[in-house]
Tab-separated table of C-alpha atoms and ligand atoms in Angstrom:
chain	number	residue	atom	x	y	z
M	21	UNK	CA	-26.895	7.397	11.697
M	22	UNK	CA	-27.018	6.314	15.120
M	23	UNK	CA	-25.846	8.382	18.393
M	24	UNK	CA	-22.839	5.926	18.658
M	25	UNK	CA	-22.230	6.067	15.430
M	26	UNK	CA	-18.099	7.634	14.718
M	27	UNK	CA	-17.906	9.172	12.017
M	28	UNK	CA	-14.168	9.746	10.676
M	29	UNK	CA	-12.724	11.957	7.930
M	30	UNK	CA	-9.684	10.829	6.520
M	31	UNK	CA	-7.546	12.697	4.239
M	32	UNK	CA	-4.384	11.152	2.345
M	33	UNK	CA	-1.917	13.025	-0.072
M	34	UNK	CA	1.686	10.782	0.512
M	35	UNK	CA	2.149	10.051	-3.361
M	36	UNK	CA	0.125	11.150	-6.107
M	37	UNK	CA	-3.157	10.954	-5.124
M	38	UNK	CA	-5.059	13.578	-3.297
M	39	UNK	CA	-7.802	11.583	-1.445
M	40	UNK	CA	-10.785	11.918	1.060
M	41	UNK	CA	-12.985	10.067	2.534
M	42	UNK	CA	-16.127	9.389	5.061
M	43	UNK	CA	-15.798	6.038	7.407
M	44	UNK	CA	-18.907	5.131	9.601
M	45	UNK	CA	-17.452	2.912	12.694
M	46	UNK	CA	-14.052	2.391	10.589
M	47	UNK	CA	-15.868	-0.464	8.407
M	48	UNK	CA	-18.684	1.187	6.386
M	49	UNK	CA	-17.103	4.201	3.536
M	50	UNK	CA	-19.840	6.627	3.107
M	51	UNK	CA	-17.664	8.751	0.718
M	52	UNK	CA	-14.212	7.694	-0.920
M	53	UNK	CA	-13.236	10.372	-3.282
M	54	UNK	CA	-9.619	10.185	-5.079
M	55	UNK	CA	-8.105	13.280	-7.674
M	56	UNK	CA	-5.116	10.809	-9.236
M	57	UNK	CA	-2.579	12.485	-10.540
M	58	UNK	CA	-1.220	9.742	-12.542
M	59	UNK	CA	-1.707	10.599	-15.784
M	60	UNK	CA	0.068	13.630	-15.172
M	61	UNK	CA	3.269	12.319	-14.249
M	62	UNK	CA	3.294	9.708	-16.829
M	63	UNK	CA	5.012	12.135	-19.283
M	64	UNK	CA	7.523	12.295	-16.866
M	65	UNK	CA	8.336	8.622	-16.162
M	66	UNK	CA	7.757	9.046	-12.187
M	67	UNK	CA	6.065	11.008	-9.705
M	68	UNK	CA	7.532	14.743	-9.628
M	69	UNK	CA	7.290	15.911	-5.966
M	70	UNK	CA	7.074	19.345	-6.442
M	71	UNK	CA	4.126	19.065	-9.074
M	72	UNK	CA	2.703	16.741	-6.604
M	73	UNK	CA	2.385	18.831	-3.632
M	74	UNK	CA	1.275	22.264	-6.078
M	75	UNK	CA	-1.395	19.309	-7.781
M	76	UNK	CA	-2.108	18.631	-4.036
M	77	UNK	CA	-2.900	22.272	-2.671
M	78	UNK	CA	-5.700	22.449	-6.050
M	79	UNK	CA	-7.418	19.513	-4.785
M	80	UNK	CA	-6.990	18.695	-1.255
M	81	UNK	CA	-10.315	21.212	-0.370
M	82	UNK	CA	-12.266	20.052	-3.477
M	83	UNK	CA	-11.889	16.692	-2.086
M	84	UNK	CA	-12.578	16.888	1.602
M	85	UNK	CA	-15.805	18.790	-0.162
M	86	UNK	CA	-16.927	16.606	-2.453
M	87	UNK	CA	-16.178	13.691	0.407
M	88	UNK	CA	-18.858	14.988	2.827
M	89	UNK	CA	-21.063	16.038	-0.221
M	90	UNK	CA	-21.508	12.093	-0.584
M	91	UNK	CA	-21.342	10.938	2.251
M	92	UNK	CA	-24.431	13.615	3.045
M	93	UNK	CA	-22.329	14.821	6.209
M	94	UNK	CA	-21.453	18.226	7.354
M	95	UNK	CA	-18.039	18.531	8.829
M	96	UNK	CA	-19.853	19.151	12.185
M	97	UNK	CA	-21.340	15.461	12.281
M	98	UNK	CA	-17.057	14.122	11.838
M	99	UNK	CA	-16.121	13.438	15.219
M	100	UNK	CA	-12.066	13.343	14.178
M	101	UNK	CA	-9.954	13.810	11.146
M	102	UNK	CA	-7.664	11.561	10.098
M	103	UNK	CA	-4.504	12.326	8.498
M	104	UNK	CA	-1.559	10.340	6.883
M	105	UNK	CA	1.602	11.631	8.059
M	106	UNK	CA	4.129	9.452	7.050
M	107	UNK	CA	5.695	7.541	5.466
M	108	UNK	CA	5.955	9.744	2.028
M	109	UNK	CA	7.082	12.834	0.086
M	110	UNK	CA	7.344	15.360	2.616
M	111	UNK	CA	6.038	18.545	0.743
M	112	UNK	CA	3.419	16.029	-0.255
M	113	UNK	CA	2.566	14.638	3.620
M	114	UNK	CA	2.324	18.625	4.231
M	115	UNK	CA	-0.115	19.501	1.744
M	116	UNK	CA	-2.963	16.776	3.445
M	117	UNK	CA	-1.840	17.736	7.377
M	118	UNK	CA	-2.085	21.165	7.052
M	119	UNK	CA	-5.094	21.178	5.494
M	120	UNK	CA	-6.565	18.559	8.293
M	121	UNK	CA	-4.944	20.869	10.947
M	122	UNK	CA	-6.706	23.390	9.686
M	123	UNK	CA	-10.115	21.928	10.027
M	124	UNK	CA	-9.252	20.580	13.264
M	125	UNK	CA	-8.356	24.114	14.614
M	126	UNK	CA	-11.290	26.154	13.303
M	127	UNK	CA	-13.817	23.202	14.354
M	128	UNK	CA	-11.865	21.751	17.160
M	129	UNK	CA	-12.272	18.222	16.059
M	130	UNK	CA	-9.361	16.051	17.621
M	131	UNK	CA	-6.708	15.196	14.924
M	132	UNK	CA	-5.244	11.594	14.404
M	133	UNK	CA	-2.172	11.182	12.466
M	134	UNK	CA	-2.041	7.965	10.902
M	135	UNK	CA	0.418	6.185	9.313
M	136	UNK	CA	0.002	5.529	6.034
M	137	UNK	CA	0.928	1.723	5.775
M	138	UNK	CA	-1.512	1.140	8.673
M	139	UNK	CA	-3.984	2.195	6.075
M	140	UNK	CA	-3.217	0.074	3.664
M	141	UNK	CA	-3.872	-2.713	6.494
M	142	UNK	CA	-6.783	-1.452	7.402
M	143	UNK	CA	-8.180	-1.346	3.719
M	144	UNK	CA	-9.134	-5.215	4.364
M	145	UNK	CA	-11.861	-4.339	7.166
M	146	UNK	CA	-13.126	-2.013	4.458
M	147	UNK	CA	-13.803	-5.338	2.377
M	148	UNK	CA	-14.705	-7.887	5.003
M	149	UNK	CA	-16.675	-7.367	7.624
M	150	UNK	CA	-15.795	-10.416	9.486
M	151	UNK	CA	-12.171	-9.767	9.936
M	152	UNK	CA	-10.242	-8.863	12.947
M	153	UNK	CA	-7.017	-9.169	14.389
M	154	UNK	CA	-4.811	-11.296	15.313
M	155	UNK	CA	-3.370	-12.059	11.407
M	156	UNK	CA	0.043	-11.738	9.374
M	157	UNK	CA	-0.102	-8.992	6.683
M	158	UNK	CA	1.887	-9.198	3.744
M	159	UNK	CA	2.274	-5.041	3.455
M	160	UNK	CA	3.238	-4.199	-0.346
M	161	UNK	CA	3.473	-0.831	-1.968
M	162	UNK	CA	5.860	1.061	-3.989
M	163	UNK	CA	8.021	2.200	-1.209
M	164	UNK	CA	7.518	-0.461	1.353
M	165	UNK	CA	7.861	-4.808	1.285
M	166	UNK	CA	6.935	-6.090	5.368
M	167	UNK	CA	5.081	-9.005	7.196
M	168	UNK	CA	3.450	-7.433	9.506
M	169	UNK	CA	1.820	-9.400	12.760
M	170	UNK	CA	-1.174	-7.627	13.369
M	171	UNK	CA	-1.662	-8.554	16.954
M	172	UNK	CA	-4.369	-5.749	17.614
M	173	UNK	CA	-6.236	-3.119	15.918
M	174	UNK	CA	-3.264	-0.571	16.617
M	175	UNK	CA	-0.428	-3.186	17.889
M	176	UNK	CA	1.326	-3.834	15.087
M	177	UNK	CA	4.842	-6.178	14.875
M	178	UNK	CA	7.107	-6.296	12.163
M	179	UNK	CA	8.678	-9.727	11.636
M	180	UNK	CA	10.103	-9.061	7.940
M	181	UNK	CA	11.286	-6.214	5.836
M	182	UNK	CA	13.073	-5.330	2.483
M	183	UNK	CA	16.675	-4.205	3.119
M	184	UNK	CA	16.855	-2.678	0.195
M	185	UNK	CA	14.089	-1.611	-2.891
M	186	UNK	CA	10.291	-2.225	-2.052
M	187	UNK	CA	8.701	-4.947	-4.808
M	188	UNK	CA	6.422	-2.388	-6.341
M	189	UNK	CA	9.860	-0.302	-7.071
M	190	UNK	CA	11.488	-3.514	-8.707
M	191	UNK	CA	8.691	-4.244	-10.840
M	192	UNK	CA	8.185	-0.185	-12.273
M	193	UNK	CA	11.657	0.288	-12.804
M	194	UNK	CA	11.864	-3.025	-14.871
M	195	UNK	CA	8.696	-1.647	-16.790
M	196	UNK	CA	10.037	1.263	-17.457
M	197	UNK	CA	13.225	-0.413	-18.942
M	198	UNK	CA	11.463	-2.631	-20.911
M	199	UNK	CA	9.753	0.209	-22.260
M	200	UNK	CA	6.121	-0.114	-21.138
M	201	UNK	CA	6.223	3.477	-19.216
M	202	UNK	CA	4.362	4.656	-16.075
M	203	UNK	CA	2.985	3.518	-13.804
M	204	UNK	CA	5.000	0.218	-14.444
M	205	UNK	CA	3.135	-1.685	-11.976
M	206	UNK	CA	-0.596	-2.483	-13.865
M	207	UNK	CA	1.315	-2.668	-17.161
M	208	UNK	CA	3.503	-4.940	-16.285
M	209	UNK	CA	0.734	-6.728	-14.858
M	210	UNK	CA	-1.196	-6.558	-18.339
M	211	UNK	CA	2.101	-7.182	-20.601
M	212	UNK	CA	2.314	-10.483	-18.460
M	213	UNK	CA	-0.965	-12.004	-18.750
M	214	UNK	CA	-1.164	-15.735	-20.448
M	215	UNK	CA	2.991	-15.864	-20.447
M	216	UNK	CA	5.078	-18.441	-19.396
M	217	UNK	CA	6.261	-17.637	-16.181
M	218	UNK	CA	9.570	-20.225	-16.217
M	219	UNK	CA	11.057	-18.551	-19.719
M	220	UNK	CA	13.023	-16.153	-17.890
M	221	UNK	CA	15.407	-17.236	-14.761
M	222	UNK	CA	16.143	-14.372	-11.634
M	223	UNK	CA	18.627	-14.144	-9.126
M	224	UNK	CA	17.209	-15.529	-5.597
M	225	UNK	CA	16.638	-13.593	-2.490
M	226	UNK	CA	19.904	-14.255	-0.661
M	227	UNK	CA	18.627	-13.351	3.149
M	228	UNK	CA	19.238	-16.692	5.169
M	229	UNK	CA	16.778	-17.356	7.562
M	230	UNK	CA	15.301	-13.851	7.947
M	231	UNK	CA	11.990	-13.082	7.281
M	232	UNK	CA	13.768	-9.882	5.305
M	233	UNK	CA	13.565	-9.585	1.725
M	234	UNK	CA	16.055	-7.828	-0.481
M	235	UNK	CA	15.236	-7.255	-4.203
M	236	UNK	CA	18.036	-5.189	-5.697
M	237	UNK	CA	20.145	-7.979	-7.064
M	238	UNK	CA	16.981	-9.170	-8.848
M	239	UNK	CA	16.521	-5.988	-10.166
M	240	UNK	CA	19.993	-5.723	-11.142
M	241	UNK	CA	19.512	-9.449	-12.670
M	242	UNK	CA	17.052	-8.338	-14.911
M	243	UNK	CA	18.502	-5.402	-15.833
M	244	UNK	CA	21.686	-7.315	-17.187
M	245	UNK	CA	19.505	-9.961	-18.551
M	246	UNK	CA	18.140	-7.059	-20.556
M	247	UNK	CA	21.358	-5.580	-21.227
M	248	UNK	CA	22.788	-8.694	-22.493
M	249	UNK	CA	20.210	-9.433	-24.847
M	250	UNK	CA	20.138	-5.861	-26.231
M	251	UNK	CA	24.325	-6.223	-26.584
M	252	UNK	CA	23.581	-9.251	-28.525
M	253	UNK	CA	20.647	-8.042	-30.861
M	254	UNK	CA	18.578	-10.532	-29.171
M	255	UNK	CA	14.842	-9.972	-28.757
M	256	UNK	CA	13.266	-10.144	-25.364
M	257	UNK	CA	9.680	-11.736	-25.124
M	258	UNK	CA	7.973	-9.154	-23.371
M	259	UNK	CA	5.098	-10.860	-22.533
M	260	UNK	CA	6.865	-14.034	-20.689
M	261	UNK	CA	9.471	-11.629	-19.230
M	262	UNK	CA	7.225	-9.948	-17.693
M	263	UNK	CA	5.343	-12.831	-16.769
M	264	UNK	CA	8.235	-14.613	-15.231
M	265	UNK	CA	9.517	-11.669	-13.575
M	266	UNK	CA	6.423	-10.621	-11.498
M	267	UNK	CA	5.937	-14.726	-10.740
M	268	UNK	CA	9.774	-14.456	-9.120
M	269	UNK	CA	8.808	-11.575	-7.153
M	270	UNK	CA	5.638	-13.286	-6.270
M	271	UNK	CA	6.953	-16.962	-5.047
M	272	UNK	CA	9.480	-15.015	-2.764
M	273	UNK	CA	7.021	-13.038	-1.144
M	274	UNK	CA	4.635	-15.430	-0.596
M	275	UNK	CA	7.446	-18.233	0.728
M	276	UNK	CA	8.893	-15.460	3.151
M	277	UNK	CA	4.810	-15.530	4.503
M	278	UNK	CA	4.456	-19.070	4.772
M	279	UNK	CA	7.607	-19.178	6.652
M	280	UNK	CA	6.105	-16.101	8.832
M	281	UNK	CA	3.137	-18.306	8.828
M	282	UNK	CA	4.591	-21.651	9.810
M	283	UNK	CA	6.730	-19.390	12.507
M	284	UNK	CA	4.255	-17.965	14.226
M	285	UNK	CA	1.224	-20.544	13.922
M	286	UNK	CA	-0.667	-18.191	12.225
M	287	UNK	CA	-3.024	-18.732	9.618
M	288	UNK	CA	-5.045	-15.836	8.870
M	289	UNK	CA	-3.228	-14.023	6.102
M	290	UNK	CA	-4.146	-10.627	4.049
M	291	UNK	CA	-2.461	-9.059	1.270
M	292	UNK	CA	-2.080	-4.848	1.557
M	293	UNK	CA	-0.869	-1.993	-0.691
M	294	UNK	CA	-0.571	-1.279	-4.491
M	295	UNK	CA	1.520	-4.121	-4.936
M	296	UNK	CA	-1.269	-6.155	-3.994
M	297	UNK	CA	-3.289	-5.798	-6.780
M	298	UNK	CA	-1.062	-8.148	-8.851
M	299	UNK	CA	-2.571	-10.757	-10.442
M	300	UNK	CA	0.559	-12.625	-10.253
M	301	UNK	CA	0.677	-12.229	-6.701
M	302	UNK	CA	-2.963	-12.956	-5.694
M	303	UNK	CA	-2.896	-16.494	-7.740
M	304	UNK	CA	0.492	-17.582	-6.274
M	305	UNK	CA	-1.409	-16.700	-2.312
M	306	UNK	CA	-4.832	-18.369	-4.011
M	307	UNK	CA	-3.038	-21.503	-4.412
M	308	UNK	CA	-0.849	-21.623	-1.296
M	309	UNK	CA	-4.030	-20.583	0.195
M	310	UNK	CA	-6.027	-23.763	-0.411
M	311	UNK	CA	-2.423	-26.188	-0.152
M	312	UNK	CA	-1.904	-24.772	2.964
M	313	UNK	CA	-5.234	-24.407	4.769
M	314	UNK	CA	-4.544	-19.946	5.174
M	315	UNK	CA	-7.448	-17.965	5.355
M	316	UNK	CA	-6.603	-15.488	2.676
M	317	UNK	CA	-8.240	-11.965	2.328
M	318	UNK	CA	-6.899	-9.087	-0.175
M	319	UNK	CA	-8.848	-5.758	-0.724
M	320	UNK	CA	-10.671	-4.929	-3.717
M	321	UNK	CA	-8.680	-3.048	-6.454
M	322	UNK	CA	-10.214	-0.418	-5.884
M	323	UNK	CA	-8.640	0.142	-2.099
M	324	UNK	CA	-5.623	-1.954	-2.889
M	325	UNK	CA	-3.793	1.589	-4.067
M	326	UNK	CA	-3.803	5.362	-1.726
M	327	UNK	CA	-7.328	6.221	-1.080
M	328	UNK	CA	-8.350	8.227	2.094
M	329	UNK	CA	-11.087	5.226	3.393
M	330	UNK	CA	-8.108	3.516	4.684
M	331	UNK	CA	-6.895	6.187	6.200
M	332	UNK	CA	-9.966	6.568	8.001
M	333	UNK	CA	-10.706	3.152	8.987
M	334	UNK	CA	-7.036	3.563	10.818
M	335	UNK	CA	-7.946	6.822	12.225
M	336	UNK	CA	-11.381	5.040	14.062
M	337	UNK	CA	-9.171	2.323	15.527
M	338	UNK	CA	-6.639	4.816	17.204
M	339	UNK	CA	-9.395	7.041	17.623
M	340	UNK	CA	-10.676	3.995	19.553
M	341	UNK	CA	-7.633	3.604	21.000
M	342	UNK	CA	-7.379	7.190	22.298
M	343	UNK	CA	-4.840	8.499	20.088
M	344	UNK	CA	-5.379	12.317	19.764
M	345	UNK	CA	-2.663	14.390	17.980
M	346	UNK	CA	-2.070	17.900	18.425
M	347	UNK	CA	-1.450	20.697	16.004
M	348	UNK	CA	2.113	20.560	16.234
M	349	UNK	CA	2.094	16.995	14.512
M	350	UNK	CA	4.861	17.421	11.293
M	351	UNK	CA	5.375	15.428	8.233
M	352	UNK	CA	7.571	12.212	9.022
M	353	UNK	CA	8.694	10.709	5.332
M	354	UNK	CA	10.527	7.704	6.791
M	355	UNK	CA	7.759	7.012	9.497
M	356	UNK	CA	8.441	3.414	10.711
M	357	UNK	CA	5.344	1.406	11.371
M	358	UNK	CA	6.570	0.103	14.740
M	359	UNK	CA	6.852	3.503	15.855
M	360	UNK	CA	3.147	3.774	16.066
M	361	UNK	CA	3.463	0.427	18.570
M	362	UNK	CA	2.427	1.563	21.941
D	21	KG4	O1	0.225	1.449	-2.254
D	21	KG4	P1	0.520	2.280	-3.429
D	21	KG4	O2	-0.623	2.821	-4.249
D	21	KG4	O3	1.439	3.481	-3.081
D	21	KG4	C1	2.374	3.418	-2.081
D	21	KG4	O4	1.963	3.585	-0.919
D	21	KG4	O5	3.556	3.145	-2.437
D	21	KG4	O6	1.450	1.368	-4.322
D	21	KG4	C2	1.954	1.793	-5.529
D	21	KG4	C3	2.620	0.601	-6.149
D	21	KG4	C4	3.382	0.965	-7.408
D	21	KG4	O7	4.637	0.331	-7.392
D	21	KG4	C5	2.464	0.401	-8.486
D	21	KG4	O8	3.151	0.124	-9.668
D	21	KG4	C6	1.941	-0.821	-7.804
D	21	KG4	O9	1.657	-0.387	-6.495
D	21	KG4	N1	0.750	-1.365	-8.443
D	21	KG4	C7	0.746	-2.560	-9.021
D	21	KG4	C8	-0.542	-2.745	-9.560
D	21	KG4	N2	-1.277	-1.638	-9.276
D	21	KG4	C9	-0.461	-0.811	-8.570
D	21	KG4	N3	1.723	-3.456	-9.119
D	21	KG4	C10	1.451	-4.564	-9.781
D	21	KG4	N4	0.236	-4.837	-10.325
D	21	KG4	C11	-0.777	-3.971	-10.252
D	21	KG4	N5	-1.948	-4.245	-10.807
């Protein structure tokens, strides 16, 4: 490790996964360590938020452990701990801050709060070296649908935004209803594969010229489709419903970026967020990529979901920036992005 090395700690517990991690220079994960507590919600249909934050206290200090185990760090070589706090479940946010507020008062390390969809973003410099700002990110998670203009490493613009549900909410609800359980999102994915995506029709987007997205009426629209078919004994075919649902929700997500994209004269484009892990969705922006002449990067699967090395790499660039945070820092479930804008 060299003297100018930074070395940050990131810590992320907004949803169901207790995570930590060890960033060299926000680019290089020397630890990425995840406790999912997926399969333990599954029985339920949905994340529980109280079992989430009580799952959270068991594991957020195995995890910061095991993190600098790996990385072959002592918490005295960190020089700051990241922390996502916000957007999420609140007694979930709490579980990760305190326990980052904690090490930050006993060691006196500075604390950086970090927004969690700024991880997500920053996920991609995990995955390419070569990339840096300015670009358009298409920001995609179960709670959250943007276009993001990243004009800096920590000035961040929104020019688009769901009014309503976030895609990754449309497409595990409709899972769920059509029976494939939780999370809806990579079985939905599966149930899709080799089906035709033009079988089943979808209401459209009805935004104007906004760069906003709403997806509730589609979500109603396949409900009823559904609903219909069940009221008239009809069979649906799983397989190219789910197919051409997730290639509806894809086509209007990536036509609101090209329009971001034509807008702005930007052509540098990266995917973010669970959301982004859909096959769907990366072959629809693989083929606009090349008609279009984008430069398109997405982050492995691996860091397309919560995982604490994104949270880090966003804690080195504030870090960088001079953000410091002090121990009176709270929990902040409907944290905007913009409102980390300087
Ligand atoms: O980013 P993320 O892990 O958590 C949030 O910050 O919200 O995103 C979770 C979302 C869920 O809606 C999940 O179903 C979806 O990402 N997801 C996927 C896939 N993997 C995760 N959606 C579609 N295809 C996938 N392969």
């Amino acid at each position: 490790m060299g003297s100018e090395d930074i070395l940050i700690l990131g810590i992320e517990s907004s949803c169901d996964e207790t995570a930590a991690a060890v960033v060299k220079n926000g680019r290089e994960i020397l630890s990425d360590v995840i406790a999912s507590q997926a399969d333990f919600h599954e029985k339920y249909g949905g994340v529980v938020p109280e079992i989430a934050s009580r799952m959270h206290v068991d594991a957020v200090y195995p995890c910061i452990d095991s993190a600098l185990k790996e990385a072959g760090v002592v918490l005295d070589d960190i020089d700051a701990v990241a922390v996502t706090y916000g957007p999420g479940l609140v007694g979930a946010l709490l579980v990760g801050l305190s326990a980052a507020k904690g090490l930050c008062a006993v060691t006196g390390k500075p604390l950086i709060g970090v927004n969690h969809l700024h991880g997500h973003i920053c996920a991609n410099y995990l995955c390419f070296p070569e990339l840096e700002p300015e670009y358009l990110c298409l920001c995609v998670s179960g709670g959250n649908t943007q276009i993001v203009h990243v004009k800096s490493y920590t000035s961040l613009k929104v020019l688009g935004r769901t009014r309503d549900d976030a895609a990754g909410e449309a497409i595990d609800k409709i899972a769920r209803v059509i029976g494939l359980g939780y999370p809806g999102g990579p079985k939905m994915d599966k149930a899709g594969q080799g089906g035709n995506v033009n079988a089943y029709s979808f209401p459209k987007n009805h935004m104007g010229d906004t760069l906003d997205f709403s997806f509730s009426g589609i979500k109603t629209g396949a409900l009823n489709l559904i609903n219909q078919a069940r009221q008239k004994d009809e069979t649906i075919d799983i397989r190219d419903f789910a197919a051409s649902y997730q290639q509806h929700i894809a086509n209007l997500l990536l036509d609101h970026t090209l329009r971001a994209s034509d807008q702005t004269g930007i052509k540098k484009i990266c995917l973010a967020g669970g959301v982004s892990a859909n096959s769907f969705l990366r072959s629809a922006f693989d083929k606009a990529s090349a008609e279009h002449g984008l430069k398109l990067y997405y982050p492995d699967l691996r860091l397309c979901t919560d995982n604490a090395a994104m949270i880090a790499s966003a804690g080195y660039y504030e870090y960088n920036n001079g953000r410091r945070d002090d121990l009176s820092l709270n929990a902040m479930p409907s944290l905007r992005l913009e409102s980390r804008d300087a």
